Each structure stands twice: as C-alpha cells, then as structure tokens.
Coordinates of C-alpha atoms and ligand atoms in Angstrom, one line a residue:
M1 CA 114.3 105.7 110.0
Y2 CA 116.2 107.5 107.4
L3 CA 119.6 106.5 108.7
C4 CA 121.2 105.3 105.5
S5 CA 122.8 107.0 102.6
L6 CA 122.9 105.5 99.2
S7 CA 126.0 103.8 98.0
V8 CA 128.3 105.6 95.7
R9 CA 128.2 102.7 93.4
A10 CA 124.5 102.8 93.1
L11 CA 124.6 106.5 92.4
L12 CA 127.2 106.2 89.7
F13 CA 124.9 103.6 88.1
V14 CA 122.2 106.2 87.7
G15 CA 124.6 108.3 85.6
V16 CA 125.4 105.4 83.4
C17 CA 121.8 104.4 82.9
Q18 CA 120.7 107.8 81.9
V19 CA 123.1 108.0 78.9
G20 CA 121.9 107.2 75.5
R21 CA 119.1 105.1 74.0
R22 CA 119.6 101.5 73.3
G23 CA 121.6 100.7 70.3
F24 CA 119.5 98.3 68.1
V25 CA 117.5 99.7 65.2
S26 CA 114.6 98.0 63.6
A27 CA 116.4 97.3 60.3
T28 CA 115.5 93.6 60.4
E29 CA 111.8 94.4 60.7
T30 CA 109.8 92.9 57.9
K31 CA 106.3 92.5 59.2
E32 CA 104.0 95.5 59.1
Q33 CA 103.5 97.5 62.2
P34 CA 100.4 96.7 64.3
K35 CA 97.5 99.2 63.6
K36 CA 95.7 99.2 66.9
I37 CA 96.8 98.5 70.5
A38 CA 94.5 98.4 73.5
V39 CA 95.7 99.1 77.1
I40 CA 93.2 98.2 79.8
G41 CA 93.7 100.4 82.9
G42 CA 94.9 104.0 83.2
G43 CA 97.1 103.7 86.3
I44 CA 100.8 104.2 86.3
G45 CA 101.2 100.7 84.7
G46 CA 98.8 101.3 81.8
T47 CA 99.9 104.9 81.1
S48 CA 103.6 104.0 81.1
A49 CA 102.8 101.0 78.9
A50 CA 101.2 103.5 76.4
Y51 CA 104.4 105.6 76.6
F52 CA 106.7 102.6 76.0
L53 CA 104.5 101.1 73.3
R54 CA 104.6 104.4 71.4
Q55 CA 108.4 104.3 71.7
E56 CA 108.6 100.8 70.4
F57 CA 106.0 100.9 67.6
G58 CA 106.3 104.5 66.4
S59 CA 103.9 107.2 65.6
S60 CA 101.4 105.4 63.2
V61 CA 99.9 102.8 65.6
K62 CA 96.7 103.8 67.3
I63 CA 96.8 103.3 71.1
D64 CA 93.6 103.2 73.1
V65 CA 93.7 103.3 76.9
F66 CA 90.5 102.1 78.6
E67 CA 89.8 103.5 82.1
A68 CA 86.7 102.7 84.1
G69 CA 87.5 105.2 86.9
T70 CA 90.0 107.9 87.1
V71 CA 93.4 108.1 85.3
G72 CA 96.0 107.5 88.0
G73 CA 94.2 104.4 89.6
R74 CA 96.0 103.7 92.9
L75 CA 97.7 107.1 92.6
A76 CA 95.1 109.4 93.9
T77 CA 94.6 112.6 95.9
E78 CA 92.0 113.8 98.3
N79 CA 90.9 117.5 98.5
I80 CA 90.6 118.7 102.1
R81 CA 89.6 122.4 102.6
G82 CA 91.0 123.5 99.3
Q83 CA 94.3 121.6 99.5
D84 CA 95.1 118.2 97.9
Y85 CA 96.8 115.4 99.7
E86 CA 98.3 112.2 98.5
N87 CA 96.0 109.3 99.4
G88 CA 97.3 106.3 97.5
G89 CA 100.8 105.4 96.4
S90 CA 102.9 108.2 97.8
I91 CA 106.7 107.6 98.1
I92 CA 109.2 107.1 95.3
H93 CA 112.8 105.8 95.9
P94 CA 115.7 107.9 94.6
L95 CA 116.8 105.0 92.4
N96 CA 113.4 104.4 90.8
L97 CA 114.9 105.4 87.4
H98 CA 111.7 105.0 85.3
M99 CA 109.8 107.3 87.6
K100 CA 112.7 109.8 87.5
H101 CA 112.8 109.6 83.7
F102 CA 109.0 110.2 83.4
V103 CA 109.2 113.3 85.7
D104 CA 112.1 114.7 83.7
R105 CA 110.6 113.9 80.3
L106 CA 107.2 115.4 81.2
G107 CA 108.7 118.6 82.7
L108 CA 107.4 117.8 86.2
S109 CA 109.5 118.1 89.3
A110 CA 109.9 116.6 92.7
R111 CA 107.9 118.1 95.5
A112 CA 109.9 120.3 97.8
D113 CA 111.3 118.3 100.7
V114 CA 109.8 118.8 104.2
S115 CA 112.0 117.1 106.7
S116 CA 110.3 114.3 108.4
K117 CA 110.9 112.3 111.6
A118 CA 109.6 108.9 112.6
A119 CA 108.6 107.3 115.9
I120 CA 107.6 103.8 116.7
F121 CA 104.5 103.2 118.8
N122 CA 103.9 99.8 120.6
G123 CA 100.4 100.4 121.8
K124 CA 101.5 101.9 125.1
E125 CA 104.2 104.4 124.3
L126 CA 106.6 105.7 121.7
M127 CA 109.4 103.2 122.1
F128 CA 111.6 104.8 119.5
E129 CA 111.9 108.4 118.6
E130 CA 114.0 109.6 115.7
S131 CA 116.3 112.5 116.5
E132 CA 117.1 115.5 114.3
W133 CA 120.8 114.4 114.5
F134 CA 122.1 111.6 112.5
I135 CA 124.7 110.8 115.1
V136 CA 122.2 110.5 117.9
N137 CA 120.1 108.1 115.8
F138 CA 123.2 106.1 114.9
L139 CA 124.3 105.8 118.6
R140 CA 120.7 104.9 119.8
M141 CA 120.5 102.2 117.2
L142 CA 124.0 100.9 118.0
W143 CA 123.2 100.9 121.7
R144 CA 119.9 99.0 121.4
Y145 CA 120.5 96.8 118.3
G146 CA 124.3 96.5 117.9
F147 CA 125.2 96.5 114.2
N148 CA 121.8 95.3 113.0
S149 CA 120.7 98.6 111.7
I150 CA 123.9 99.2 109.6
R151 CA 123.8 95.7 108.4
M152 CA 120.2 96.1 107.3
H153 CA 121.1 98.9 105.0
M154 CA 123.9 96.9 103.5
W155 CA 121.6 94.0 103.1
V156 CA 119.0 96.1 101.2
E157 CA 121.8 97.7 99.2
G158 CA 123.1 94.3 98.1
I159 CA 119.6 93.5 96.7
L160 CA 119.2 97.0 95.2
D161 CA 122.5 96.7 93.4
K162 CA 121.2 93.6 91.6
F163 CA 117.8 95.1 91.1
M164 CA 119.4 98.0 89.2
R165 CA 120.5 95.6 86.4
I166 CA 117.0 95.6 84.9
Y167 CA 117.5 99.2 83.7
Q168 CA 120.5 98.2 81.6
Y169 CA 118.8 95.1 80.2
Q170 CA 115.8 97.2 79.2
Q171 CA 118.1 99.9 77.8
F172 CA 119.4 97.3 75.4
G173 CA 116.0 96.1 74.5
Y174 CA 115.9 92.8 76.4
S175 CA 112.6 91.5 77.7
F176 CA 111.4 88.5 79.8
S177 CA 108.5 86.2 79.2
S178 CA 107.7 85.7 82.9
V179 CA 108.1 87.5 86.3
E180 CA 110.4 84.6 87.3
Q181 CA 112.7 85.0 84.3
L182 CA 112.9 88.8 84.9
L183 CA 113.8 88.4 88.5
H184 CA 116.3 85.6 87.7
A185 CA 118.0 87.9 85.2
M186 CA 118.5 90.5 87.9
G187 CA 119.5 88.4 90.9
G188 CA 119.8 84.7 89.8
E189 CA 118.9 82.0 92.3
S190 CA 119.3 84.5 95.2
F191 CA 116.2 86.4 94.1
H192 CA 114.1 83.2 93.7
V193 CA 115.0 82.3 97.3
L194 CA 113.9 85.8 98.4
L195 CA 110.4 85.1 96.8
N196 CA 110.1 81.8 98.6
Q197 CA 111.2 82.8 102.1
T198 CA 109.6 85.2 104.5
L199 CA 111.5 88.4 105.3
E200 CA 111.8 87.1 108.9
E201 CA 113.3 83.8 107.8
A202 CA 115.7 85.5 105.5
M203 CA 116.9 88.0 108.0
L204 CA 117.2 85.5 110.9
A205 CA 119.2 83.3 108.6
D206 CA 121.5 86.2 107.8
G207 CA 122.1 86.8 111.5
F208 CA 119.7 89.7 112.3
S209 CA 118.3 89.6 115.9
Q210 CA 114.6 88.8 116.5
V211 CA 114.3 91.9 118.7
F212 CA 115.5 94.1 115.9
I213 CA 113.1 92.4 113.4
N214 CA 110.2 93.0 115.8
D215 CA 111.1 96.5 116.9
I216 CA 112.3 98.1 113.6
V217 CA 111.7 95.9 110.6
T218 CA 108.1 94.9 111.3
P219 CA 106.9 98.6 111.7
I220 CA 108.5 99.3 108.3
T221 CA 106.8 96.4 106.5
R222 CA 103.5 97.2 108.2
L223 CA 103.7 100.9 107.1
N224 CA 104.5 100.0 103.4
Y225 CA 102.5 96.8 102.8
G226 CA 100.1 96.6 105.8
Q227 CA 101.6 93.1 106.6
S228 CA 104.1 91.7 109.1
V229 CA 107.6 90.3 108.4
R230 CA 105.9 87.1 107.2
L231 CA 105.6 88.6 103.8
S232 CA 108.1 87.5 101.2
A233 CA 111.7 88.7 101.6
F234 CA 111.7 90.3 98.1
V235 CA 108.8 92.6 98.8
G236 CA 110.2 93.0 102.3
A237 CA 113.4 94.4 100.8
V238 CA 111.4 96.8 98.7
A239 CA 109.7 98.0 101.9
L240 CA 113.0 98.4 103.7
A241 CA 114.4 100.5 100.8
R242 CA 111.6 103.0 101.6
A243 CA 113.5 103.7 104.9
D244 CA 116.4 105.1 102.8
S245 CA 117.1 108.8 102.6
G246 CA 116.2 110.8 99.5
L247 CA 112.7 109.6 99.1
W248 CA 110.5 111.8 97.0
A249 CA 107.1 112.5 95.5
V250 CA 105.9 114.4 92.5
D251 CA 105.1 118.1 92.9
G252 CA 101.4 118.5 92.3
G253 CA 100.7 114.8 93.0
N254 CA 102.0 111.5 91.7
K255 CA 99.0 110.9 89.5
R256 CA 100.2 113.8 87.3
V257 CA 102.7 111.4 85.9
C258 CA 99.8 109.2 84.5
S259 CA 98.0 112.1 82.8
G260 CA 101.4 113.4 81.5
L261 CA 102.2 110.0 80.0
M262 CA 98.7 109.8 78.4
Y263 CA 99.3 113.1 76.7
H264 CA 102.9 112.4 75.7
S265 CA 102.1 109.0 74.2
K266 CA 99.2 110.5 72.2
A267 CA 97.1 107.6 73.3
E268 CA 93.3 108.0 73.2
L269 CA 91.5 107.7 76.6
I270 CA 88.3 105.7 76.4
Q271 CA 86.3 106.2 79.5
A272 CA 84.7 102.8 79.8
R273 CA 84.8 99.5 81.7
V274 CA 86.1 96.6 79.7
T275 CA 83.9 93.5 80.3
A276 CA 85.3 90.9 77.9
I277 CA 88.1 90.0 75.6
S278 CA 87.8 87.3 72.9
T279 CA 89.7 86.1 69.8
R280 CA 88.5 86.9 66.3
T281 CA 89.8 86.0 62.9
R282 CA 89.3 87.7 59.6
P283 CA 90.4 86.9 56.1
S284 CA 93.1 89.3 55.0
K285 CA 93.9 90.8 51.5
S286 CA 96.7 88.2 50.9
G287 CA 94.2 85.4 51.4
T288 CA 95.5 84.2 54.8
V289 CA 93.6 84.9 58.0
T290 CA 94.5 87.6 60.5
N291 CA 93.9 87.2 64.2
F292 CA 92.5 90.0 66.3
Y293 CA 91.3 90.5 69.9
E294 CA 87.8 91.9 70.4
V295 CA 87.6 94.1 73.4
N296 CA 84.0 94.6 74.7
Y297 CA 83.3 97.6 76.9
V298 CA 80.6 99.6 78.6
G299 CA 80.8 103.4 78.7
D300 CA 78.4 106.3 79.0
S301 CA 77.0 105.6 75.6
G302 CA 76.4 101.9 76.3
H303 CA 78.0 98.7 75.1
A304 CA 80.6 98.7 72.3
H305 CA 83.5 96.7 71.0
S306 CA 86.6 97.1 68.9
L307 CA 89.3 94.9 67.4
Y308 CA 92.9 95.2 68.3
D309 CA 96.2 93.6 67.1
I310 CA 97.7 93.7 70.6
V311 CA 96.1 94.0 74.1
I312 CA 97.8 94.9 77.4
V313 CA 95.9 94.2 80.6
A314 CA 97.1 96.8 83.1
T315 CA 94.8 96.1 86.1
P316 CA 95.0 93.3 88.6
L317 CA 93.0 90.3 87.5
H318 CA 91.7 89.7 91.0
Q319 CA 88.5 89.7 92.9
G320 CA 87.2 93.2 93.7
L321 CA 89.6 94.9 91.3
S322 CA 88.4 94.0 87.8
D323 CA 86.0 91.5 86.2
I324 CA 87.0 90.8 82.7
S325 CA 85.9 87.5 81.1
F326 CA 88.1 85.9 78.4
S327 CA 86.5 83.7 75.8
G328 CA 87.7 81.6 72.9
F329 CA 91.1 81.0 74.5
S330 CA 92.8 77.7 74.7
P331 CA 94.0 77.0 77.4
P332 CA 91.3 79.1 79.0
I333 CA 92.3 82.4 80.8
P334 CA 90.7 82.9 84.2
S335 CA 89.0 86.2 85.2
H336 CA 90.7 86.0 88.5
F337 CA 94.1 84.5 89.4
P338 CA 94.7 82.7 92.7
G339 CA 95.6 84.9 95.7
R340 CA 94.0 88.0 97.1
Y341 CA 94.7 91.7 97.5
H342 CA 95.2 93.1 101.0
Q343 CA 92.8 95.7 102.3
T344 CA 94.3 98.9 103.6
M345 CA 91.9 101.6 104.8
A346 CA 93.3 105.1 104.4
T347 CA 91.5 107.4 106.9
L348 CA 92.3 111.1 106.5
V349 CA 91.4 113.2 109.5
L350 CA 91.5 116.9 109.9
G351 CA 92.0 117.4 113.6
R352 CA 94.1 117.3 116.7
V353 CA 95.7 114.2 118.0
N354 CA 95.3 113.3 121.7
M355 CA 98.9 113.0 122.9
S356 CA 97.8 110.6 125.6
Y357 CA 96.7 108.1 123.0
L358 CA 100.4 107.8 122.1
G359 CA 101.3 107.6 125.7
S360 CA 103.5 110.6 125.0
D361 CA 104.3 113.4 127.4
H362 CA 105.4 115.7 124.6
K363 CA 103.5 119.0 124.6
P364 CA 101.5 119.0 121.3
A365 CA 103.3 122.2 120.3
D366 CA 106.7 120.4 120.5
F367 CA 105.5 117.2 119.0
V368 CA 107.4 116.9 115.7
F369 CA 107.0 113.4 114.5
S370 CA 105.5 113.1 111.1
D371 CA 105.4 109.3 110.8
I372 CA 104.3 107.1 113.6
L373 CA 104.9 103.4 112.8
T374 CA 103.6 100.6 114.9
T375 CA 104.8 97.2 116.1
D376 CA 102.8 94.0 115.5
N377 CA 100.5 94.3 118.5
E378 CA 97.1 92.6 118.2
E379 CA 95.4 95.2 120.3
L380 CA 96.5 98.0 118.1
E381 CA 93.8 99.1 115.7
I382 CA 96.1 101.3 113.6
I383 CA 99.0 100.4 111.3
S384 CA 100.4 103.9 111.1
L385 CA 99.6 107.6 111.8
S386 CA 101.2 110.2 109.6
S387 CA 101.0 113.9 109.3
L388 CA 100.4 114.9 105.7
D389 CA 101.8 117.8 103.8
P390 CA 99.9 119.1 100.7
I391 CA 101.0 118.0 97.2
N392 CA 102.2 121.5 96.5
I393 CA 104.5 122.9 99.1
P394 CA 104.2 126.7 99.2
K395 CA 107.4 128.7 99.8
G396 CA 108.3 129.0 103.4
Y397 CA 106.0 126.1 104.3
Q398 CA 106.4 124.7 107.8
R399 CA 104.6 121.7 108.9
P400 CA 102.0 122.8 111.6
P401 CA 102.7 121.4 115.1
A402 CA 100.4 118.8 116.6
S403 CA 98.8 121.5 118.7
S404 CA 97.0 122.9 115.6
S405 CA 94.3 121.1 113.6
K406 CA 95.9 119.5 110.6
V407 CA 95.6 116.6 108.2
W408 CA 96.6 113.1 109.5
K409 CA 96.5 109.9 107.6
I410 CA 95.8 106.6 109.4
F411 CA 96.3 103.2 107.8
S412 CA 94.4 100.3 109.3
S413 CA 93.3 97.0 108.0
T414 CA 89.7 97.3 109.1
P415 CA 87.5 100.5 109.2
L416 CA 87.9 102.6 112.3
S417 CA 84.9 103.1 114.5
E418 CA 83.7 106.4 116.0
E419 CA 85.0 105.3 119.4
Q420 CA 88.4 104.4 118.0
L421 CA 88.7 107.8 116.2
G422 CA 87.5 109.4 119.4
A423 CA 90.4 107.8 121.3
I424 CA 93.0 109.0 118.8
F425 CA 91.8 112.5 118.3
E426 CA 90.8 115.1 120.8
S427 CA 89.0 117.1 118.0
R428 CA 87.9 116.3 114.5
E429 CA 86.7 118.7 111.8
G430 CA 86.4 116.1 109.1
V431 CA 87.1 112.5 108.2
W432 CA 87.6 111.0 104.7
V433 CA 87.8 107.3 104.3
K434 CA 89.2 105.4 101.3
P435 CA 89.2 101.6 101.4
W436 CA 91.9 100.2 99.1
L437 CA 92.5 96.7 97.9
A438 CA 96.1 98.0 97.9
Y439 CA 98.6 95.3 97.1
P440 CA 98.8 91.5 97.1
S441 CA 98.6 89.6 100.4
Y442 CA 102.1 88.0 100.3
T443 CA 102.2 84.5 101.7
P444 CA 105.5 82.7 100.8
P445 CA 106.4 80.2 99.6
Q446 CA 105.1 81.9 96.4
R447 CA 103.1 79.7 94.1
R448 CA 103.7 80.3 90.5
M449 CA 103.2 84.0 89.6
P450 CA 100.6 84.9 87.1
P451 CA 102.1 85.1 83.6
F452 CA 103.1 88.2 81.6
I453 CA 101.8 86.4 78.4
L454 CA 98.2 85.4 78.6
H455 CA 98.0 84.6 74.8
D456 CA 100.0 85.2 71.7
R457 CA 99.7 89.1 71.7
L458 CA 97.7 89.5 74.9
F459 CA 99.8 90.6 77.9
Y460 CA 99.3 91.0 81.6
L461 CA 101.3 93.7 83.3
N462 CA 100.2 93.4 86.9
A463 CA 101.6 89.9 87.2
I464 CA 104.7 91.7 88.5
E465 CA 102.8 92.8 91.7
W466 CA 103.2 89.3 93.0
A467 CA 107.0 90.0 93.3
A468 CA 106.4 93.5 94.7
S469 CA 103.8 96.2 94.2
S470 CA 105.0 99.7 93.6
M471 CA 104.9 102.5 91.0
E472 CA 108.3 101.6 89.7
M473 CA 107.6 97.8 89.5
S474 CA 104.5 98.7 87.4
A475 CA 106.7 100.9 85.1
I476 CA 109.3 98.1 84.8
A477 CA 106.6 95.7 83.9
A478 CA 105.2 98.2 81.4
R479 CA 108.5 98.6 79.6
N480 CA 109.0 94.8 79.7
V481 CA 105.6 94.1 78.1
A482 CA 106.1 96.8 75.5
L483 CA 109.4 95.2 74.5
L484 CA 107.9 91.8 74.6
A485 CA 104.9 92.8 72.4
H486 CA 107.4 94.4 69.9
H487 CA 109.7 91.4 69.8
R488 CA 107.0 88.9 69.5
W489 CA 105.3 90.9 66.8
H490 CA 108.5 91.1 64.8
G491 CA 109.8 87.6 65.7
Q492 CA 112.9 88.9 67.4
T493 CA 113.3 86.0 69.7
G494 CA 117.0 86.9 70.4
K495 CA 115.8 89.7 72.7
I496 CA 113.6 87.5 74.9
D497 CA 114.7 85.5 77.9
Q498 CA 118.4 85.7 77.2
E499 CA 120.6 83.9 79.7
D500 CA 123.5 85.4 81.6
L501 CA 122.9 89.0 80.4
H502 CA 124.7 90.4 83.4
T503 CA 128.1 89.0 82.2
R504 CA 127.4 89.5 78.5
L505 CA 126.5 93.2 78.9
R506 CA 129.4 94.0 81.2
G507 CA 131.6 94.9 78.3
E508 CA 129.0 97.2 76.9
L509 CA 129.0 99.6 79.9
Ligands
FAD601 C1 97.5 103.1 100.2 C2 98.6 102.7 99.2 C3 99.9 103.1 99.5 C4 100.9 102.8 98.6 N1 102.1 103.3 98.8 C5 103.1 103.2 97.8 C6 104.3 104.0 97.8 O1 104.5 104.7 98.8 N2 105.2 103.9 96.8 C7 104.9 103.1 95.7 O2 105.7 103.0 94.8 N3 103.8 102.4 95.6 C8 102.8 102.5 96.6 N4 101.6 101.8 96.5 C9 101.4 100.9 95.4 C10 101.2 101.6 94.1 O3 100.2 102.6 94.3 C11 100.7 100.6 93.0 O4 101.6 99.5 92.9 C12 100.6 101.2 91.6 O5 99.9 102.5 91.7 C13 99.8 100.3 90.7 O6 99.6 100.9 89.5 P1 98.9 100.1 88.3 O7 98.7 101.0 87.2 O8 99.6 98.8 88.0 O9 97.4 99.7 88.9 P2 96.2 100.6 89.2 O10 96.7 101.9 89.7 O11 95.3 99.8 90.1 O12 95.5 100.9 87.8 C14 94.5 100.0 87.3 C15 93.5 100.9 86.6 O13 92.6 100.0 85.9 C16 91.3 100.5 86.0 N5 90.4 99.4 85.7 C17 90.2 98.3 86.4 N6 89.4 97.4 85.8 C18 89.1 98.0 84.6 C19 88.3 97.6 83.5 N7 87.6 96.4 83.5 N8 88.2 98.4 82.4 C20 88.8 99.6 82.4 N9 89.6 100.0 83.4 C21 89.7 99.2 84.5 C22 91.2 101.0 87.4 O14 90.2 101.9 87.5 C23 92.6 101.6 87.6 O15 92.6 103.0 87.3 C24 100.6 102.1 97.4 C25 99.3 101.6 97.2 C26 98.3 102.0 98.0 C27 96.9 101.5 97.7
NAG602 C1 109.7 77.6 96.1 O1 108.9 76.8 96.9 C2 108.1 75.9 96.2 C3 107.1 75.2 97.1 O2 107.7 75.0 98.4 C4 109.0 75.0 95.4 O3 108.2 74.1 94.6 C5 109.9 75.8 94.5 O4 110.8 74.9 93.8 C6 110.7 76.8 95.3 N1 111.4 77.6 94.3 C7 112.7 78.0 94.6 C8 113.3 78.8 93.5 O5 113.3 77.7 95.6
NAG603 C1 92.7 112.3 125.8 O1 92.6 110.9 126.1 C2 92.5 110.6 127.5 C3 92.4 109.2 127.7 O2 93.2 108.5 126.8 C4 91.3 111.3 128.0 O3 91.2 111.1 129.4 C5 91.3 112.8 127.7 O4 90.1 113.4 128.1 C6 91.5 113.0 126.2 N1 91.7 114.5 126.0 C7 90.8 115.2 125.2 C8 91.1 116.6 125.2 O5 89.9 114.6 124.6

C-alpha cells in the first residue's frame, strides 16, 4: 500500500516548523504561577501534557501524574519468548511532528526499517498482492482502478497540508477552547464537513469509484480503526495517511516516549486510580477565597486526596475506560460522555500460518507479505493478520519466512475461538490475547464533541479522539490544553480561539 511519496511542500514545512521556539515571552504575567497541577492518565496524552505544562509554567510548579495501570496506556508491548512486540498503537506518520520532536528531545531513535509488503484478503483469496517494485504496483493499480489510487494520495495530501497548520499555531502559542475550533482553524468549513460525512460519502462525492473504495480504502480503514468506510471522513483520512511511505515506530517500543516524557518533565508519578474530582474553596492570605480541585484517589496505601490549582483529565471519559465522578460542578460534569469505544481484540500468535486459509498457493518459504488486510466480508472473522518484528531490530535482522514459527498479530472485533485459530494456523506454540477498547466508534454525522474545558481550570484532553484517535492527536491535544491552561490562568485571551490565523501568520513564516 505504500505507493505514495510525501509532497515536497509538506517536507519543507517540517523544516520550517522545527526552527525556533515561539516568540512571546511572559512579560505581561501578573498573577502568581500555579503551585500544583494534576494530570490523570499516564498514556501519551497525559505524559506529553506533563511535558508541555512544564514548558508553559516553568520549573517551580509541582506536576503529579496519576496512573492506575502502566505508564504508556494504549502504547504497550508483549513479551514473547524473551522478545518484546508492539501490541497497542504501533505506527507513526513521518509528518507527526510532536512525536518526532519527543523522540529527538529524549535521545530516542526510530526503529530500524524492515521492508514490508501488504496483501488484501477477501475471505477466499489474496485479491491484491503488493510487489517489491514501485512501478509494478503503480501499473497494477492503474490497470484495475484507473487514477483512483493516485488521486487518493493527492486527496489525503490536501487534508494533511491543512492539518500541518496546527504546528505553526502552537509554535506561536495559540490555543483553542474546543475540538471544533481547533479543526476549524486548520481546515475551515471543509474540516467540519469531513467530520459530518462518512469517508465513503466524501470519496464518492469526489469521484472515487465504489470498487476502489471497497477493494482498497475499506481494508485500510479496517486495519487502522477496525471500522468500515462508514466512519467519518476526517478519521478516514488519518487512516489513509497510514498507507503513506516513511511510517516509523520508536526503537525499543513506542511507550518509551511516555516514560521519557515523565522523566524529562520532572513530574511525579502517583500509582493510583482517581475516583472523584470536586471543587473546594479556601480563604487566602489576602482575604479573598481561592478555588481548588480536590482529587480523590485509591492506591496501594488506600484512599487519599490532594488539592490542585489545575487538573488535566487525560483518559477517555467513557464506559469501560475510566470511572471518575465529578461533584460540586454546575453545570454538572458526567462520568461518561455519549458514544462508545470500539472493541479491537489483538491476538498474538507464535506459530505457522496455514497457507490454504489465505487461499494462497505461495510456498510458505516464499510467502513474503507482512500485512494482510481484509475487505468488508461478513463471514471473515479477522480484520487483519500481520507478521510482527521485535521492538529492537538486531543488526542483519531478516524477517523469518512464513515457513518458520514466528509472531503474528491478528485484529478482530470479537474473541477468536479455538476452531478459528485452528483454521488460520497449522501450528501454535503460544497465544496472547489483549482486548482493547481501542478508539471511538465513529458514526457520523458527529454530534457535538466532548469539550476541552470541563470547568474553569479543569481540562479534558481525550475529547480530541472524537475527531481522530492517534498518538499524535493526543500530543496535539496535550499541547493545546497546556497552552489553554496557561492562557486562562494568566488571562491571555488574545491567544485563545483567534480567527483567521492562517492568513495572519502567513507573514510570520
Ligand atoms: C490496537 C490499537 C492500535 C492502534 N494503532 C495506532 C497506530 O498505529 N498509530 C497511532 O498513532 N495510534 C494508534 N492507536 C491509538 C493510540 O494508541 C491512542 O490514540 C493513544 O495511545 C491514546 O493515548 P492517551 O494517552 O490519550 O490515552 P491512553 O493511552 O488510554 O492513556 C490513558 C491512561 O489513563 C489511565 N487511567 C484511566 N483511568 C484512570 C484513573 N481513573 N486514574 C488514573 N489513571 C487512569 C489508563 O490506565 C491509561 O494508562 C492504536 C490503539 C490501539 C488500541
Ligand atoms: C453536522 O450535522 C449535524 C446534524 O446533521 C448538523 O446539526 C450540523 O450543523 C452539521 N455541521 C456541519 C459543520 O455541517
Ligand atoms: C490447512 O488447512 C486445510 C483446510 O483449510 C486443511 O485441509 C489442512 O489439513 C491444513 N494443514 C495443516 C498442516 O494443518
């Protein structure tokens, strides 16, 4: 699927973005700095929030990160016979500038590249097989789908070009009070339309063929979001961007970014589950009252609570993902917002695939496909089947052929039975199952998204997942809420929800 190369324009933009910190200094700041900030959730969202909060508020503020499970959250690895494999969020786009910045800043690096090839399975046979040769792929695509494939890459690139504007806005310190405002600043009305239409509707309206959408686009949205082309066009475009070339992962595992950001931000990790957040007031020295948030939590040593000036919720407020009650707020804040998260089962199998399951007459020793995507076929129990490489690629590593026992990852929306696994594999040495509530179930037209601002100084980072869920989206939301928290604390309203930033900042480049 990796038929596209990035536009020169987009690449140049990377260069521009990486230069210099933003210009404004906090000379106008009069109010004291906050003393304590709580971040709830130690995934990529919460840990990057800690990093950006440190950047905004300086070294004196105390930042506590609450984590009920493991730092990394949905970035997680599985150890199989002494090697670790990426099990949650795995792929990063070359233009994900925050992720790139973190990796540089933390002294990490991208994992060595192992060339990969995709095939598409329709339940009977491999109906598309990627070749080693760009030109062969190009001609096959042209033969079957006319210019659909090339136009798809241009279509995604057009969206990506607008998407990239967020980095410049954030560089200059601008923030947005809602997901809708943030997206509007990037792509205007066109982005709102993308949220309200299905990917299928949007692509049909732009002249893509139904056959191309069924054969090529659907397998890509299924692989990335476990959902068909009836998800919203915006998150669909994010999925399609993951068919670009130059995709990468972090050497040693993506979750290393989270622990690195924790260390770098000098935040304190509190291993506990937050159960409730409420408002508290206290008389202050000057005779006025000061407002705090009381965070209640349960850890190994029982129940406890602490007061904070600012709180960032960095976990989805949805059924099955977190259960935090909010009290004393008017209007009330719900524990769970409308909408649900989509279940994706990740089943890791150490074994040998039965070629006849794939209807393939390749000899296992010559079977080179690393990613097998699937079309939307009701009888198919799997969404994808991928050969995994470890998170550390040793020198001279070569991906084992399908004839040897190796690690495969299957995504499916329901657990796989013994019989189903037996049909896919001719031998199994071990099976590891991880059920994820992975990302929102996207059903456009999109109702109102959850808000970034839950209360005066209480923010909700994962609202952004309702536009699209990815590591980079969480990092963008983290920087946005850190800026928002800063500007609201210091009353710098000129940096919030500014109109027409794209034209205004053009001169600044
Ligand atoms: C199978 C799968 C594949 C994916 N593939 C990709 C991909 O290829 N590329 C990509 O960019 N993205 C991918 N994603 C999405 C990506 O992983 C997520 O968007 C991202 O990791 C979300 O990070 P987060 O920090 O916002 O949330 P999370 O990682 O969910 O972090 C929230 C944290 O909060 C903690 N928590 C919850 N409740 C409480 C509480 N009450 N008190 C204290 N702590 C609490 C949780 O334990 C968790 O660690 C994938 C996701 C899955 C599941
Ligand atoms: C999206 O759809 C909803 C419901 O159909 C509608 O109320 C809203 O105005 C639409 N928004 C945009 C930006 O088109
Ligand atoms: C592979 O699957 C086919 C049927 O799909 C079955 O007949 C065959 O025995 C299997 N091979 C092995 C080695 O299990």
